[in-house]
Amino acid sequence: MTTWVFEGTVLPAGEATRLTFGPGADGERLPGRYGVPGLVDAHCHLTMAPGANGPVLRDAEYAAERLGELADAGVSAVRDVGGNRDVTLHLARTTDDSRPFVLAAGRFLAPEGRYFPGAYEPVAPEDLLAAVEAEIADGATWLKLVGDFPEVGPDGPIRGSKVSPSYDIAVVEAMVELAHSRDVRVAAHVNTDHVSDLIRAGVDSVEHGTALTERDLAALGARGGAWTPTLCASIRPHPGETPEQASRREARSEYLASILPLAERYGVRVLTGSDVVGTVAAEIDLLVKHGLSVEQAIAAGSTVAQEYLGRRGAGNLVTYDADPRAHPDVLARPAAVVLNHRRIG
């Protein structure tokens, strides 16, 4: 086994250092003068692919391809927040040093008519706690609650329909209490002011969160919660969007740029997530464009996420020829990738 040596600046701290990967103290030098100790995709769907009427679920082969792409991009850890539970929970239960580490939430928890038809099996309110027990029994360390969603027809979400809470808040409170009693955390998809109720109910991580307020950030941060804005999904232009839709998207982008810089002040951990449409590198770039410093954005995609998800440790590194602090676009072009002590790219 070859020993690889990195000599350069490790971000986000910006410290000059020498790192070795392999059995010896000396070896071949890794290309690149700047490094990040592994990227983290904290909102990923390994088994979801675009379909005619919204996302559809795919199989283990598709997930393996996605993990390979993520590894090549320098991602060392993935939090899968909903998909084909048979695939993702198996990945979470097994150890494989040839791929990124996987944390998984299993299935999407949403009632009938409250999510993409091709991507989930509905869970009625009276069945929610039993579904939670089943996910935990099969290895879920996170649960994915669809907190709100538009009305859904046979062809998917109905554009322009009202976005409403998926479950009564009392049911959500019972779900969160059960999860926490098993040392499992809850990530909540939410895009309306219902986020305030979900935070009071105790959810650990807000996904998307396009309606978060400063007061919400204060409440979420007070208990060390996280926010994964998924800007790649929240503000990207949609094919065929109307002028009205484009205007709403631009207003959403402006609002997020005003609220994101407040997260660190209140102790909220901002995390990077690709969702189904983006990349960690693109998300870091968008976080910078929406008010975070480059150092904060890189930390969101690496050390902050590693600490929050319990993945701190040696063995992973992605290097770059140029300084990402001056050229964030270089994050999409790694010079080398070390995954679990072995160079893979």
PDB file of C-alpha atoms in Angstrom, residues 101-224:
ATOM      1  CA  PHE A 101     -19.723   6.622   5.069  1.00  0.00           C
ATOM      2  CA  VAL A 102     -23.540   6.579   4.961  1.00  0.00           C
ATOM      3  CA  LEU A 103     -26.020   7.743   7.592  1.00  0.00           C
ATOM      4  CA  ALA A 104     -29.591   7.035   6.538  1.00  0.00           C
ATOM      5  CA  ALA A 105     -33.123   8.041   7.432  1.00  0.00           C
ATOM      6  CA  GLY A 106     -34.809   5.263   5.464  1.00  0.00           C
ATOM      7  CA  ARG A 107     -38.255   6.071   4.089  1.00  0.00           C
ATOM      8  CA  PHE A 108     -39.996   9.422   3.773  1.00  0.00           C
ATOM      9  CA  LEU A 109     -42.560   9.915   6.520  1.00  0.00           C
ATOM     10  CA  ALA A 110     -45.574  11.611   4.942  1.00  0.00           C
ATOM     11  CA  PRO A 111     -49.316  10.849   4.761  1.00  0.00           C
ATOM     12  CA  GLU A 112     -51.350  10.180   1.657  1.00  0.00           C
ATOM     13  CA  GLY A 113     -51.145  12.979  -0.903  1.00  0.00           C
ATOM     14  CA  ARG A 114     -48.285  14.810   0.816  1.00  0.00           C
ATOM     15  CA  TYR A 115     -45.222  13.850  -1.205  1.00  0.00           C
ATOM     16  CA  PHE A 116     -44.083  12.824  -4.686  1.00  0.00           C
ATOM     17  CA  PRO A 117     -46.175   9.767  -5.616  1.00  0.00           C
ATOM     18  CA  GLY A 118     -43.268   7.815  -7.112  1.00  0.00           C
ATOM     19  CA  ALA A 119     -40.955   8.294  -4.158  1.00  0.00           C
ATOM     20  CA  TYR A 120     -42.746   7.040  -1.035  1.00  0.00           C
ATOM     21  CA  GLU A 121     -45.365   4.858   0.589  1.00  0.00           C
ATOM     22  CA  PRO A 122     -47.823   6.959   2.622  1.00  0.00           C
ATOM     23  CA  VAL A 123     -47.852   6.755   6.410  1.00  0.00           C
ATOM     24  CA  ALA A 124     -51.189   7.604   8.033  1.00  0.00           C
ATOM     25  CA  PRO A 125     -51.031   9.681  11.231  1.00  0.00           C
ATOM     26  CA  GLU A 126     -52.176   6.745  13.362  1.00  0.00           C
ATOM     27  CA  ASP A 127     -49.370   4.612  11.883  1.00  0.00           C
ATOM     28  CA  LEU A 128     -46.543   7.146  12.250  1.00  0.00           C
ATOM     29  CA  LEU A 129     -45.095   5.901  15.544  1.00  0.00           C
ATOM     30  CA  ALA A 130     -45.106   2.293  14.347  1.00  0.00           C
ATOM     31  CA  ALA A 131     -43.316   3.392  11.163  1.00  0.00           C
ATOM     32  CA  VAL A 132     -40.725   5.193  13.272  1.00  0.00           C
ATOM     33  CA  GLU A 133     -40.157   2.056  15.358  1.00  0.00           C
ATOM     34  CA  ALA A 134     -39.654   0.029  12.157  1.00  0.00           C
ATOM     35  CA  GLU A 135     -37.104   2.465  10.729  1.00  0.00           C
ATOM     36  CA  ILE A 136     -35.108   2.513  13.963  1.00  0.00           C
ATOM     37  CA  ALA A 137     -35.207  -1.284  14.218  1.00  0.00           C
ATOM     38  CA  ASP A 138     -33.704  -1.492  10.723  1.00  0.00           C
ATOM     39  CA  GLY A 139     -30.823   0.849  11.516  1.00  0.00           C
ATOM     40  CA  ALA A 140     -32.046   4.389  10.886  1.00  0.00           C
ATOM     41  CA  THR A 141     -30.111   6.955  12.931  1.00  0.00           C
ATOM     42  CA  TRP A 142     -32.131   9.774  11.386  1.00  0.00           C
ATOM     43  CA  LEU A 143     -35.804  10.066  10.467  1.00  0.00           C
ATOM     44  CA  LYS A 144     -37.071  12.139   7.556  1.00  0.00           C
ATOM     45  CA  LEU A 145     -40.319  13.943   8.266  1.00  0.00           C
ATOM     46  CA  VAL A 146     -42.065  15.691   5.394  1.00  0.00           C
ATOM     47  CA  GLY A 147     -43.288  18.589   7.496  1.00  0.00           C
ATOM     48  CA  ASP A 148     -45.299  20.357   4.827  1.00  0.00           C
ATOM     49  CA  PHE A 149     -46.060  19.920   1.144  1.00  0.00           C
ATOM     50  CA  PRO A 150     -48.342  21.225  -1.621  1.00  0.00           C
ATOM     51  CA  GLU A 151     -51.481  19.394  -2.687  1.00  0.00           C
ATOM     52  CA  VAL A 152     -50.668  16.375  -4.838  1.00  0.00           C
ATOM     53  CA  GLY A 153     -52.576  14.992  -7.795  1.00  0.00           C
ATOM     54  CA  PRO A 154     -52.014  11.894  -9.967  1.00  0.00           C
ATOM     55  CA  ASP A 155     -49.173  13.678 -11.776  1.00  0.00           C
ATOM     56  CA  GLY A 156     -47.447  15.030  -8.683  1.00  0.00           C
ATOM     57  CA  PRO A 157     -47.561  18.341  -6.774  1.00  0.00           C
ATOM     58  CA  ILE A 158     -50.157  20.789  -8.065  1.00  0.00           C
ATOM     59  CA  ARG A 159     -48.450  24.070  -8.923  1.00  0.00           C
ATOM     60  CA  GLY A 160     -49.915  26.987  -7.078  1.00  0.00           C
ATOM     61  CA  SER A 161     -51.699  24.821  -4.508  1.00  0.00           C
ATOM     62  CA  LYS A 162     -51.498  25.632  -0.825  1.00  0.00           C
ATOM     63  CA  VAL A 163     -48.560  24.197   1.104  1.00  0.00           C
ATOM     64  CA  SER A 164     -49.948  22.748   4.352  1.00  0.00           C
ATOM     65  CA  PRO A 165     -48.611  20.821   7.359  1.00  0.00           C
ATOM     66  CA  SER A 166     -48.466  17.079   6.765  1.00  0.00           C
ATOM     67  CA  TYR A 167     -49.305  15.958  10.302  1.00  0.00           C
ATOM     68  CA  ASP A 168     -50.966  17.493  13.341  1.00  0.00           C
ATOM     69  CA  ILE A 169     -48.277  18.968  15.562  1.00  0.00           C
ATOM     70  CA  ALA A 170     -49.234  16.708  18.477  1.00  0.00           C
ATOM     71  CA  VAL A 171     -48.418  13.679  16.319  1.00  0.00           C
ATOM     72  CA  VAL A 172     -45.070  15.237  15.383  1.00  0.00           C
ATOM     73  CA  GLU A 173     -44.261  15.911  19.043  1.00  0.00           C
ATOM     74  CA  ALA A 174     -44.915  12.258  19.885  1.00  0.00           C
ATOM     75  CA  MET A 175     -42.749  11.156  16.965  1.00  0.00           C
ATOM     76  CA  VAL A 176     -39.840  13.378  18.032  1.00  0.00           C
ATOM     77  CA  GLU A 177     -40.117  12.218  21.642  1.00  0.00           C
ATOM     78  CA  LEU A 178     -40.002   8.580  20.527  1.00  0.00           C
ATOM     79  CA  ALA A 179     -37.013   9.210  18.228  1.00  0.00           C
ATOM     80  CA  HIS A 180     -35.033  11.003  20.921  1.00  0.00           C
ATOM     81  CA  SER A 181     -35.744   8.247  23.426  1.00  0.00           C
ATOM     82  CA  ARG A 182     -33.918   5.909  20.991  1.00  0.00           C
ATOM     83  CA  ASP A 183     -31.016   8.350  20.388  1.00  0.00           C
ATOM     84  CA  VAL A 184     -32.286   9.002  16.861  1.00  0.00           C
ATOM     85  CA  ARG A 185     -32.612  12.480  15.351  1.00  0.00           C
ATOM     86  CA  VAL A 186     -35.270  14.010  13.115  1.00  0.00           C
ATOM     87  CA  ALA A 187     -34.737  15.996   9.909  1.00  0.00           C
ATOM     88  CA  ALA A 188     -37.776  17.926   8.706  1.00  0.00           C
ATOM     89  CA  HIS A 189     -38.569  19.047   5.165  1.00  0.00           C
ATOM     90  CA  VAL A 190     -40.356  22.378   5.571  1.00  0.00           C
ATOM     91  CA  ASN A 191     -40.833  25.471   3.406  1.00  0.00           C
ATOM     92  CA  THR A 192     -43.498  27.461   5.257  1.00  0.00           C
ATOM     93  CA  ASP A 193     -43.827  29.218   8.601  1.00  0.00           C
ATOM     94  CA  HIS A 194     -44.873  25.806   9.958  1.00  0.00           C
ATOM     95  CA  VAL A 195     -41.133  25.544  10.625  1.00  0.00           C
ATOM     96  CA  SER A 196     -41.700  27.417  13.903  1.00  0.00           C
ATOM     97  CA  ASP A 197     -44.076  24.702  15.144  1.00  0.00           C
ATOM     98  CA  LEU A 198     -41.663  21.948  14.079  1.00  0.00           C
ATOM     99  CA  ILE A 199     -38.762  23.593  15.900  1.00  0.00           C
ATOM    100  CA  ARG A 200     -40.883  23.876  19.046  1.00  0.00           C
ATOM    101  CA  ALA A 201     -41.765  20.198  18.606  1.00  0.00           C
ATOM    102  CA  GLY A 202     -38.049  19.400  18.815  1.00  0.00           C
ATOM    103  CA  VAL A 203     -36.872  18.517  15.294  1.00  0.00           C
ATOM    104  CA  ASP A 204     -33.095  18.472  15.089  1.00  0.00           C
ATOM    105  CA  SER A 205     -32.439  19.571  11.528  1.00  0.00           C
ATOM    106  CA  VAL A 206     -34.411  21.850   9.221  1.00  0.00           C
ATOM    107  CA  GLU A 207     -34.215  20.882   5.561  1.00  0.00           C
ATOM    108  CA  HIS A 208     -34.762  23.667   2.984  1.00  0.00           C
ATOM    109  CA  GLY A 209     -36.268  26.054   5.554  1.00  0.00           C
ATOM    110  CA  THR A 210     -37.015  28.848   3.116  1.00  0.00           C
ATOM    111  CA  ALA A 211     -39.328  30.562   5.624  1.00  0.00           C
ATOM    112  CA  LEU A 212     -37.030  30.477   8.661  1.00  0.00           C
ATOM    113  CA  THR A 213     -37.010  33.687  10.701  1.00  0.00           C
ATOM    114  CA  GLU A 214     -34.458  35.132  13.087  1.00  0.00           C
ATOM    115  CA  ARG A 215     -36.602  33.960  15.994  1.00  0.00           C
ATOM    116  CA  ASP A 216     -36.631  30.434  14.547  1.00  0.00           C
ATOM    117  CA  LEU A 217     -32.849  30.475  14.257  1.00  0.00           C
ATOM    118  CA  ALA A 218     -32.564  31.530  17.901  1.00  0.00           C
ATOM    119  CA  ALA A 219     -34.787  28.642  19.003  1.00  0.00           C
ATOM    120  CA  LEU A 220     -33.058  26.083  16.785  1.00  0.00           C
ATOM    121  CA  GLY A 221     -29.581  27.244  17.753  1.00  0.00           C
ATOM    122  CA  ALA A 222     -30.353  27.221  21.471  1.00  0.00           C
ATOM    123  CA  ARG A 223     -30.274  23.424  21.384  1.00  0.00           C
ATOM    124  CA  GLY A 224     -27.527  23.084  18.766  1.00  0.00           C
TER     125      GLY A 224
END
